[in-house]
mmCIF file of C-alpha atoms and ligand atoms in Angstrom:
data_model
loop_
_atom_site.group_PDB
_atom_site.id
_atom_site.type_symbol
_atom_site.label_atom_id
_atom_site.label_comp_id
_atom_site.label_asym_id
_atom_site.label_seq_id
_atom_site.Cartn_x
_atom_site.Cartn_y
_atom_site.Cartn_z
ATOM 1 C CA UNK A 1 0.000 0.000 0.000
ATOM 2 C CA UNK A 2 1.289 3.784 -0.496
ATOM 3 C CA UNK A 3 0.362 7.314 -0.729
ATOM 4 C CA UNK A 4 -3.223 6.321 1.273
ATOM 5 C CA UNK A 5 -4.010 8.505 4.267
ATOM 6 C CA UNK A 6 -5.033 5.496 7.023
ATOM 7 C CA UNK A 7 -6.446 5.893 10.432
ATOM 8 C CA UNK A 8 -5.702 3.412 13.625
ATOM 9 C CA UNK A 9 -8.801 1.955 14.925
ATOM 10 C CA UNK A 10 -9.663 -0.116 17.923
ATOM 11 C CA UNK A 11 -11.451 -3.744 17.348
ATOM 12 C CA UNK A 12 -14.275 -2.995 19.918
ATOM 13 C CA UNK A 13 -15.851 -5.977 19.075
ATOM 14 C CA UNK A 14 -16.554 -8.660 17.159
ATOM 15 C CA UNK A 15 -19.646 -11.299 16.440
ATOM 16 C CA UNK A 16 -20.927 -14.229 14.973
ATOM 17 C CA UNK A 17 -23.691 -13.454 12.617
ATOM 18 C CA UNK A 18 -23.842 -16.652 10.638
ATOM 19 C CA UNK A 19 -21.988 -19.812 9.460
ATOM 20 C CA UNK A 20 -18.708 -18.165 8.043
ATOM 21 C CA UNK A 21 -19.938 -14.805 8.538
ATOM 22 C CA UNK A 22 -18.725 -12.779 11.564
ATOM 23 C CA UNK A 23 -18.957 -8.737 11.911
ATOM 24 C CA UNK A 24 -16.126 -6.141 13.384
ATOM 25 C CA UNK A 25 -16.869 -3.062 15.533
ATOM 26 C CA UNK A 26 -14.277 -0.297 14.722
ATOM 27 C CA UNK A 27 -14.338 2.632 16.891
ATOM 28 C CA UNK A 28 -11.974 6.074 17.189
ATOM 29 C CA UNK A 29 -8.874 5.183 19.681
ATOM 30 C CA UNK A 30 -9.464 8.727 20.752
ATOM 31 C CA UNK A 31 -12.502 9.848 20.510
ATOM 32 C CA UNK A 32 -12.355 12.514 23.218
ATOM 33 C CA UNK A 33 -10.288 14.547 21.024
ATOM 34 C CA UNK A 34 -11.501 17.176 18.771
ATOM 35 C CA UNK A 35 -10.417 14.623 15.384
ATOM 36 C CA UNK A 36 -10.917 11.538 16.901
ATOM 37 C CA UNK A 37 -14.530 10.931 15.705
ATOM 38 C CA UNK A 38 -14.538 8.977 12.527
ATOM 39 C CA UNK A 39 -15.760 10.351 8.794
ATOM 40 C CA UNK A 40 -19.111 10.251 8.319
ATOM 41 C CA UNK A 41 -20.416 8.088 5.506
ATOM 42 C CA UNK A 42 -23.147 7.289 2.965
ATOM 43 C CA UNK A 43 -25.032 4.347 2.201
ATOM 44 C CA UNK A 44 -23.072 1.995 0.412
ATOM 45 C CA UNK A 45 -19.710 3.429 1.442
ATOM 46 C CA UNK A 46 -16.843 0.556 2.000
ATOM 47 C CA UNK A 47 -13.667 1.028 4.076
ATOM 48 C CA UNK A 48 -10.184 -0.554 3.300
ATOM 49 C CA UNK A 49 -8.448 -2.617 5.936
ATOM 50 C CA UNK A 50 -4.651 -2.726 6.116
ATOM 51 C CA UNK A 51 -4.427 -5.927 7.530
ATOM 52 C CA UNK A 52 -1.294 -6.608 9.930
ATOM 53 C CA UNK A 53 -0.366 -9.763 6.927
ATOM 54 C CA UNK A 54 0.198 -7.238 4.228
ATOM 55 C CA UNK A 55 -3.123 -7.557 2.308
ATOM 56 C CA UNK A 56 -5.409 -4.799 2.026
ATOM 57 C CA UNK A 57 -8.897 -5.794 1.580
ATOM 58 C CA UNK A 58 -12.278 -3.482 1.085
ATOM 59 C CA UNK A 59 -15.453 -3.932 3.268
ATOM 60 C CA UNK A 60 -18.957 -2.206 3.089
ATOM 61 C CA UNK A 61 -20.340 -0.643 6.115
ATOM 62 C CA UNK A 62 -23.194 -2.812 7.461
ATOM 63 C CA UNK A 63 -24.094 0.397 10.072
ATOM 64 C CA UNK A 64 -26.552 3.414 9.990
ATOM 65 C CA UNK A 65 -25.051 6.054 7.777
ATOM 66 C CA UNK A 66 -23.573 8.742 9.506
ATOM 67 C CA UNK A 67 -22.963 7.077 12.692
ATOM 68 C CA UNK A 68 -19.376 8.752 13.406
ATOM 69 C CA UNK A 69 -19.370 6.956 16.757
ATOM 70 C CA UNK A 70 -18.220 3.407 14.972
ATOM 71 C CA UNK A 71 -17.984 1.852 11.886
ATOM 72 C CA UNK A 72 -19.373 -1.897 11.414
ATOM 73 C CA UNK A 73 -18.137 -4.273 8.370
ATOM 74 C CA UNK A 74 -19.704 -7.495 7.549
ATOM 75 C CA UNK A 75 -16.327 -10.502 6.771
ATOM 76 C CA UNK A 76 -17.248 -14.009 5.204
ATOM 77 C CA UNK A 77 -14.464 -16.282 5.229
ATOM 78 C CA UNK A 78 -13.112 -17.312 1.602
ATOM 79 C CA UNK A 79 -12.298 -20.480 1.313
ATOM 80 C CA UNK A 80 -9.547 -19.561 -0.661
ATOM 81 C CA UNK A 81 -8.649 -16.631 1.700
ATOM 82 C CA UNK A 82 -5.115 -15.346 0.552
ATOM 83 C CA UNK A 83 -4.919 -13.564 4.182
ATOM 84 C CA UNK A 84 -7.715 -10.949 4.058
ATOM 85 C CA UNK A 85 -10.643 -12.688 5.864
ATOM 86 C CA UNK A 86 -8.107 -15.396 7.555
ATOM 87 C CA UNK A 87 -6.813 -12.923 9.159
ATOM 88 C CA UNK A 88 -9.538 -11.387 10.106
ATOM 89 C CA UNK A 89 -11.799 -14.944 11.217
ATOM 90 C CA UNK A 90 -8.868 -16.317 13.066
ATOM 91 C CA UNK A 91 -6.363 -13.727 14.388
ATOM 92 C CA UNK A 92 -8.187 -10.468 15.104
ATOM 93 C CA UNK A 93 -9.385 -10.030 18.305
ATOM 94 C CA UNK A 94 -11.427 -7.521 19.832
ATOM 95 C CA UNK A 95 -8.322 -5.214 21.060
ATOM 96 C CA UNK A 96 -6.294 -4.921 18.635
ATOM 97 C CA UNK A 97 -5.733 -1.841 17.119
ATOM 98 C CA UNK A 98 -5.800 -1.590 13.082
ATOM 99 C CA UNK A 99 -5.149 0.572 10.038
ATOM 100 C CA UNK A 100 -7.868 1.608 7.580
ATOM 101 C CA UNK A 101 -8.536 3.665 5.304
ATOM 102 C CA UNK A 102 -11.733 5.892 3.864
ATOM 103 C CA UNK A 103 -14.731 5.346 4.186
ATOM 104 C CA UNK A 104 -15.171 5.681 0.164
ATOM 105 C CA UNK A 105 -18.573 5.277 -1.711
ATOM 106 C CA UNK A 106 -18.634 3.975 -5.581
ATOM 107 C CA UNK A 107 -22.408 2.321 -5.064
ATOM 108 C CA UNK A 108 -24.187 5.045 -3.713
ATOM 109 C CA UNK A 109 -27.728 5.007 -2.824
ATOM 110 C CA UNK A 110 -30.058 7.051 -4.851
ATOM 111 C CA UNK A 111 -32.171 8.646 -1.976
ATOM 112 C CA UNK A 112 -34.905 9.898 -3.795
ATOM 113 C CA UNK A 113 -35.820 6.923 -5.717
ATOM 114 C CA UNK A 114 -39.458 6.293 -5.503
ATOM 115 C CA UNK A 115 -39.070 2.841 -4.958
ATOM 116 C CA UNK A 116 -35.696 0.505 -4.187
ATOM 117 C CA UNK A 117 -34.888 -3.471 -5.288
ATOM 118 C CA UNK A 118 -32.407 -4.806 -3.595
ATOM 119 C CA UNK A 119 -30.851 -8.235 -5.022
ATOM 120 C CA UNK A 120 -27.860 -9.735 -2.618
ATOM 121 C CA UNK A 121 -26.087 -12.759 -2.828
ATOM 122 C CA UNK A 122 -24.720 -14.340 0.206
ATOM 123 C CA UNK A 123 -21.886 -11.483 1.276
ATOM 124 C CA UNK A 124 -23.054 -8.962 -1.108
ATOM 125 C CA UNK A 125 -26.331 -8.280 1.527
ATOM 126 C CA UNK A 126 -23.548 -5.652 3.507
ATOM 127 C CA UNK A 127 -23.291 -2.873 0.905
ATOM 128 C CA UNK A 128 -27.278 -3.043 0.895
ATOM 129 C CA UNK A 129 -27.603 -2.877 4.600
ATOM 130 C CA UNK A 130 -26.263 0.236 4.806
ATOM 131 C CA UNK A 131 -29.200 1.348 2.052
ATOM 132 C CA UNK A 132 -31.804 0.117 3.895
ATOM 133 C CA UNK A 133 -30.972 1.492 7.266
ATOM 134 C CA UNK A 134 -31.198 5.071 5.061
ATOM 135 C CA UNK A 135 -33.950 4.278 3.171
ATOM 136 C CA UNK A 136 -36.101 3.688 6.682
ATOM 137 C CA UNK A 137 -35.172 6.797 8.202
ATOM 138 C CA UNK A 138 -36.296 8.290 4.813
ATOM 139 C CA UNK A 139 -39.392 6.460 4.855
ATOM 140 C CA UNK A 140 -38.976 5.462 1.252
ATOM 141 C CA UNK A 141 -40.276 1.681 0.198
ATOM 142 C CA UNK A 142 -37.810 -0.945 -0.693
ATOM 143 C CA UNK A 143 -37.810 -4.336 -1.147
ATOM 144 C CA UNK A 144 -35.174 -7.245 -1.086
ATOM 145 C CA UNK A 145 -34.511 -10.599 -2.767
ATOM 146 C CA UNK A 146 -31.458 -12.305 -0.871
ATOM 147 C CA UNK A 147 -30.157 -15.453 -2.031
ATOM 148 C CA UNK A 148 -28.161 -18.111 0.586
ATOM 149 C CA UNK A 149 -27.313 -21.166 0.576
ATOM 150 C CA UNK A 150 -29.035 -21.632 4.003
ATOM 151 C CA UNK A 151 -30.950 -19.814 6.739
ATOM 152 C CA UNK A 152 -27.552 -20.804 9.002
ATOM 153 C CA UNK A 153 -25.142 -19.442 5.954
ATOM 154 C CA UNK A 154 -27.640 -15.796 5.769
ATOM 155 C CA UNK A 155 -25.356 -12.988 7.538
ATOM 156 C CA UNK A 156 -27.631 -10.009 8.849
ATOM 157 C CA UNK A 157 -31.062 -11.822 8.609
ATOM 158 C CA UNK A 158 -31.831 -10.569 11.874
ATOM 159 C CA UNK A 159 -31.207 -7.132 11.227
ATOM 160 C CA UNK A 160 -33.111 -7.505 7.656
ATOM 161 C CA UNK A 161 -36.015 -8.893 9.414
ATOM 162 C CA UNK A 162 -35.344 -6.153 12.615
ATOM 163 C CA UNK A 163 -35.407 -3.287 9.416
ATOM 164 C CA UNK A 164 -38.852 -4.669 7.351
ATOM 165 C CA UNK A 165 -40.349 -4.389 11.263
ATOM 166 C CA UNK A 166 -40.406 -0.323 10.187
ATOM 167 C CA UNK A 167 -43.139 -1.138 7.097
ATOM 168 C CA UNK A 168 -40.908 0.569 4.469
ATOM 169 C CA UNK A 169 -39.252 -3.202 3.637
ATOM 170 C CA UNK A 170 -40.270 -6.722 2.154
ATOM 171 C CA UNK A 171 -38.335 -9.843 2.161
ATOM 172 C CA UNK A 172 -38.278 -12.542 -0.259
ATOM 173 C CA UNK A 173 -35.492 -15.259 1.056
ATOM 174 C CA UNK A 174 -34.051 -17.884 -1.621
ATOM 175 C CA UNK A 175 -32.098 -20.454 -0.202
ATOM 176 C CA UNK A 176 -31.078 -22.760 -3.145
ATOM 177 C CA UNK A 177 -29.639 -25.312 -0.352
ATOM 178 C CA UNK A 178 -32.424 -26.265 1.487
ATOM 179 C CA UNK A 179 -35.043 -28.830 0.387
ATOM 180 C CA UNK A 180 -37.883 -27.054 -2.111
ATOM 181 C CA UNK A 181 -35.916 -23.842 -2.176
ATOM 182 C CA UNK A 182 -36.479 -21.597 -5.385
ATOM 183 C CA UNK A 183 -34.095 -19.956 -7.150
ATOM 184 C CA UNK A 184 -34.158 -15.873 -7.586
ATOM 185 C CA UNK A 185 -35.697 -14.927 -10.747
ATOM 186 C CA UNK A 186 -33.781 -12.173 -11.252
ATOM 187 C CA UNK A 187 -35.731 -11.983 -14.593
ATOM 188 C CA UNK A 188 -39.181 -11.683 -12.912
ATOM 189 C CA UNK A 189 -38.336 -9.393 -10.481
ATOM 190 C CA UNK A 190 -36.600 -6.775 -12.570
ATOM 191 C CA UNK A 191 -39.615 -7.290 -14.971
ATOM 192 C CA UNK A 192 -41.928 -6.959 -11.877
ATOM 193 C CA UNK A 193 -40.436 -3.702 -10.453
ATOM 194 C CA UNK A 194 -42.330 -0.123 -10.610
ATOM 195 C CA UNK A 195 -41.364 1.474 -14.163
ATOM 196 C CA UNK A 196 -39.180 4.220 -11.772
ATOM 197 C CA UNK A 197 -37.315 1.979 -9.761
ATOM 198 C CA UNK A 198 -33.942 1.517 -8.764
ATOM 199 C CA UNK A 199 -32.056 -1.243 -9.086
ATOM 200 C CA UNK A 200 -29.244 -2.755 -7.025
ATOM 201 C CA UNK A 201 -27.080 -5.903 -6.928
ATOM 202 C CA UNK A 202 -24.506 -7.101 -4.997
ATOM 203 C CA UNK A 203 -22.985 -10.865 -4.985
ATOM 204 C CA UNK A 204 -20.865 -13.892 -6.829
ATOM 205 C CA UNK A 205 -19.973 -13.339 -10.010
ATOM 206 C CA UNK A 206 -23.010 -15.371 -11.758
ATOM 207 C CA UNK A 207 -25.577 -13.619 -9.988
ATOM 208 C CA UNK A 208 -24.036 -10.186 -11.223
ATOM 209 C CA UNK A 209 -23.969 -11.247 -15.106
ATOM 210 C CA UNK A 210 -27.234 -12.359 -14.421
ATOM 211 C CA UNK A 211 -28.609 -9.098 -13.190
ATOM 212 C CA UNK A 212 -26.853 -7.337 -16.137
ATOM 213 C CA UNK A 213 -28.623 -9.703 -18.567
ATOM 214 C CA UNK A 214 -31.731 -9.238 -16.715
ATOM 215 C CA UNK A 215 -31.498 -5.145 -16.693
ATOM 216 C CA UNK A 216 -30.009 -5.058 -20.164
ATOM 217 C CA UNK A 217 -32.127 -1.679 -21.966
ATOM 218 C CA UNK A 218 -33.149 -0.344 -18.261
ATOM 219 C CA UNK A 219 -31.613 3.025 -17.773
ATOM 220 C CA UNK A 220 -28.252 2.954 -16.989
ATOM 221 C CA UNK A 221 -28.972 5.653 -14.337
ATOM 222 C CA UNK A 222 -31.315 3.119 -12.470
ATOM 223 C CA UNK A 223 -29.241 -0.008 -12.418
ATOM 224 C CA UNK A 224 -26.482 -0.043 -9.948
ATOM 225 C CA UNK A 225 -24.044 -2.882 -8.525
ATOM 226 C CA UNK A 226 -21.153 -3.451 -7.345
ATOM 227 C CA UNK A 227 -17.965 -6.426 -7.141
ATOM 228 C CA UNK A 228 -16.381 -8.069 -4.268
ATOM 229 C CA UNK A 229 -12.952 -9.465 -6.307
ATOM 230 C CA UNK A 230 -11.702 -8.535 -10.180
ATOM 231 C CA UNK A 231 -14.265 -8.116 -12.808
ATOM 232 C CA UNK A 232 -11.334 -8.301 -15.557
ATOM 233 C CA UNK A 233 -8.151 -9.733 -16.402
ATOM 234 C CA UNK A 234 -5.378 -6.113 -15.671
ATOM 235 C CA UNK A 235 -4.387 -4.675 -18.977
ATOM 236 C CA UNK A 236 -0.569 -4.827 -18.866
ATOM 237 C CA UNK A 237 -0.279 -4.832 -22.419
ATOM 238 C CA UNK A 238 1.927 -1.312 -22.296
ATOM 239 C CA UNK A 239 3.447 -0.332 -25.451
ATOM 240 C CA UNK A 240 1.991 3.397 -24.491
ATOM 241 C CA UNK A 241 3.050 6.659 -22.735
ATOM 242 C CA UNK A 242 1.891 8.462 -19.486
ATOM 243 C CA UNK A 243 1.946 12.149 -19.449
ATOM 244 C CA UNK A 244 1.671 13.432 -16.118
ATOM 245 C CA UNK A 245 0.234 16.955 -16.955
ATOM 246 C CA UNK A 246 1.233 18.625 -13.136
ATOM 247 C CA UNK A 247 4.134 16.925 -12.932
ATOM 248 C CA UNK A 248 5.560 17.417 -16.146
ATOM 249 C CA UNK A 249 7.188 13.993 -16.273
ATOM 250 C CA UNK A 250 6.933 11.420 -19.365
ATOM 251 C CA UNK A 251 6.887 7.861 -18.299
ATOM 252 C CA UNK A 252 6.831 4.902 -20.982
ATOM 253 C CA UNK A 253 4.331 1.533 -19.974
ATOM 254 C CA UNK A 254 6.153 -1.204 -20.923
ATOM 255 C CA UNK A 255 4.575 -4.634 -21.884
ATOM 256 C CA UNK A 256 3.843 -6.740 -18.377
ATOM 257 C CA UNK A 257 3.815 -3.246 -16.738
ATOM 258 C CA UNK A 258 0.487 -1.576 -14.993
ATOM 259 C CA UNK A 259 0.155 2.176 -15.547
ATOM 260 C CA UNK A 260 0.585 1.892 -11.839
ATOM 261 C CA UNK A 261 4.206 0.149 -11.889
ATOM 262 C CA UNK A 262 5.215 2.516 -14.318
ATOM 263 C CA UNK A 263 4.025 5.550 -12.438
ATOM 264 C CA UNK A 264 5.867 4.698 -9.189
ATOM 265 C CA UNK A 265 9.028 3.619 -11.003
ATOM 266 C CA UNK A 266 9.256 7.174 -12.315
ATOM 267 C CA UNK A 267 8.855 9.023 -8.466
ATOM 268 C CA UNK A 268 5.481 9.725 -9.338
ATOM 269 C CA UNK A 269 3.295 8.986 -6.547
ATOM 270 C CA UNK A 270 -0.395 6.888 -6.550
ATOM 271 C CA UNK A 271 -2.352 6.300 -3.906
ATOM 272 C CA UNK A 272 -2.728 2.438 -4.287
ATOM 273 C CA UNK A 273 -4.231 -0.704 -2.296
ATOM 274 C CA UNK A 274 -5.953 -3.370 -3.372
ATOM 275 C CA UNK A 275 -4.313 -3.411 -6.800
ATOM 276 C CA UNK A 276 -7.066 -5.213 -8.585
ATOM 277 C CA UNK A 277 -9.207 -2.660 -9.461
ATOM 278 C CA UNK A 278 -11.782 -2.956 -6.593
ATOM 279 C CA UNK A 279 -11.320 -0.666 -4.117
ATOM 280 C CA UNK A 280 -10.424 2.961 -6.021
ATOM 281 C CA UNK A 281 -7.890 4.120 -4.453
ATOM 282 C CA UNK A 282 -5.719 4.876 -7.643
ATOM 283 C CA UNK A 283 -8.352 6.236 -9.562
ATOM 284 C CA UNK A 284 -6.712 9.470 -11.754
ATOM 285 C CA UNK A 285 -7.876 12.047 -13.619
ATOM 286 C CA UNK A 286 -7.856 11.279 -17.268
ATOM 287 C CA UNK A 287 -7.175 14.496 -19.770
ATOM 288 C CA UNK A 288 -6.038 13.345 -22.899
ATOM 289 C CA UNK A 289 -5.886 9.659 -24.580
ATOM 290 C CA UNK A 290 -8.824 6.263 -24.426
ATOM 291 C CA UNK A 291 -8.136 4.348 -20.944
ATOM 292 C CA UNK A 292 -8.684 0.736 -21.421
ATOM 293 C CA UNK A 293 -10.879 0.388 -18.158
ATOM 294 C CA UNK A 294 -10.393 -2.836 -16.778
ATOM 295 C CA UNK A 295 -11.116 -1.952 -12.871
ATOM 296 C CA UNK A 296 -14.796 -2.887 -10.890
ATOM 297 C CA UNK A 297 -15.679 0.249 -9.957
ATOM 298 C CA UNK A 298 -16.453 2.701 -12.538
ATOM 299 C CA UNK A 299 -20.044 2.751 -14.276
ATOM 300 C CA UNK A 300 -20.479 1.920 -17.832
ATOM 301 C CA UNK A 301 -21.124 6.061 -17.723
ATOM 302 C CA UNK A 302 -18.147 6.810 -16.656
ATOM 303 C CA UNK A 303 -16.165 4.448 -18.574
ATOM 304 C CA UNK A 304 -17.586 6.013 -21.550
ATOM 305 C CA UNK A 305 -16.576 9.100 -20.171
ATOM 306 C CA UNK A 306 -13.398 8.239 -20.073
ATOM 307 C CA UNK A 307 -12.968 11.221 -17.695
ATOM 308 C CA UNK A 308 -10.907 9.149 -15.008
ATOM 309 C CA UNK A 309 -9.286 5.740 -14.481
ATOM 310 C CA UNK A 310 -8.038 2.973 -11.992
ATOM 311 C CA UNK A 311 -4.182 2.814 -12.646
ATOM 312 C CA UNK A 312 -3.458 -0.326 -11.134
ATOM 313 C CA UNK A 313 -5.624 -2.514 -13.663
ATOM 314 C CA UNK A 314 -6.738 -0.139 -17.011
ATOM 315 C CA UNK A 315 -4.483 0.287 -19.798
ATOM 316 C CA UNK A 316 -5.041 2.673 -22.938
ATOM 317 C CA UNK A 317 -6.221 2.184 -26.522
ATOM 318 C CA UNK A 318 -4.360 5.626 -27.252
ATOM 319 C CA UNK A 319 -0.992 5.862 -27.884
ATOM 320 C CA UNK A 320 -0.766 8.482 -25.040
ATOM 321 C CA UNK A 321 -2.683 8.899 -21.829
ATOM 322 C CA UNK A 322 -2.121 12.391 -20.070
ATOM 323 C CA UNK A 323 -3.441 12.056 -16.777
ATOM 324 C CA UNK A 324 -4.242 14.775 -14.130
ATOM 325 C CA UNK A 325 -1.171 14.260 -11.309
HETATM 326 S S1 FES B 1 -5.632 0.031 -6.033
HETATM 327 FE FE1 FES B 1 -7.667 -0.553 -5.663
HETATM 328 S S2 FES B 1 -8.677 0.005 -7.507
HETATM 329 FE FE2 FES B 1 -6.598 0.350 -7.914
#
């Protein structure tokens, strides 16, 4: 990680919430002192966690927007965990003091939406907790199709349930591992929602394509989602130059070579973390030149505005890029 401003927090505490599925309470070290209240944040908003290991890893806040007093992030264990929620499951303790960094917001929540769909698989119900917390003090309706594998594997159920107590929610619960389960029709229910609706989704890979298919001629304005790991293979194709326009300073991408890489080889300094496009902490001002967006974060909209980029993963289809550092 580099060029990131991070903050220490304290592990106040930490819970089961469902097979695999645990939550973390982060709260200010200090926060008698004037700056030792945390950022507020929107619904939607993730934070970064600089994990002791080396990785950093991104996790949506699961609390009531604007709550300075703590910040809450939902973890499921990977099986193939390369450290991030490892770490996290079986050596964090509450305690233990941590670096992190935002909060950040790339799936914000439309608030005036007439009506909300929420569509989570497994995980990806944490970004939309954070929605429907707003959305209730709002008093705007909403409604949510959550897919698990079973009521035991279904982080947050309580709290969903706790949230459509306030009259503004519905649940619909699909859990494709228990006998007679039905599948979400992701179809159906984006056919089924109110003409001015908007639309959000949040889970595995499949379900995501899915939901694409399924809003494909929807306005792009009203269909919203967002990706836990890499949506694309890094373009490290290079063969291109980097003008940094403030800076002054030329720097040739070679082949096998991120825009990133190249960037910091030259002295020229990125903000960086995840490095896989997720989390948008490199994201740069583009002035000149066609990035070849290859990150998870940007809309279609803004890709085709082509008015910023992720340098760790995108490439260019120009010969020359002149970015904004
Ligand atoms: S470092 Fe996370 S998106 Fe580039």
């Amino acid at each position: 990680m580099s060029g990131v401003p991070t903050r220490q927090v304290l592990v106040k505490a930490m819970r089961h919430e469902a097979q695999g599925v645990c939550s973390v309470e982060l709260v200010p070290l200090e926060p008698h002192l004037p700056d030792g209240r945390l950022p507020p944040f929107t619904a939607g908003a993730h934070i970064d966690l600089h994990l002791p290991s080396g990785p950093v890893r991104s996790y949506s806040l699961v609390n009531q927007p604007g709550d300075a007093s703590r910040y809450v992030i939902g973890v499921h264990l990977h099986p193939a965990s390369r450290g991030g929620s490892r770490h996290v499951h079986t050596a964090m303790r509450p305690g233990d003091v941590i670096s992190m960094a935002g909060p950040r917001n790339h799936f914000q929540l439309a608030e005036d939406a007439p009506h909300s769909v929420f569509i989570a698989g497994g995980i990806g119900i944490t970004p939309l907790l954070s929605m429907m917390r707003r959305l209730n003090e709002l008093a705007r309706p909403w409604e949510l199709h959550y897919a698990a594998r079973t009521r035991a594997q279904a982080g947050f159920l309580d709290d969903v349930r706790e949230l459509c107590l306030s009259g503004h929610g519905r649940l619909t619960l699909a859990l494709d591992g228990e006998p007679g389960a039905e599948m979400l029709d992701l179809q159906r229910i984006v056919a089924q929602a109110p003409a001015d609706a908007h639309l959000y989704c949040c889970g595995p890979a499949g379900m995501l394509d899915a939901f694409t298919t399924a809003t494909d001629g929807i306005a792009p304005s009203r269909v919203h989602l967002e990706y836990f790991a890499a949506r694309e293979k890094a373009d490290t194709a290079g063969g291109f130059e980097v003008r940094c326009a403030r800076s002054a300073t030329h720097v040739q991408v070679r082949p096998g070579q991120s825009v990133l890489h190249a960037l910091l080889e030259h002295g020229v300094q990125v903000p960086f973390a995840c490095e896989e496009g997720i989390c948008g902490s490199c994201e740069v001002g583009v002035l000149e030149g066609t990035p070849d967006h290859r990150d998870a974060v940007l809309s279609q909209q803004e890709r085709d505005a082509g008015k910023t980029m992720m340098a760790c993963c995108s490439g260019a289809k120009s010969d020359v890029l002149v970015l904004d550092i």
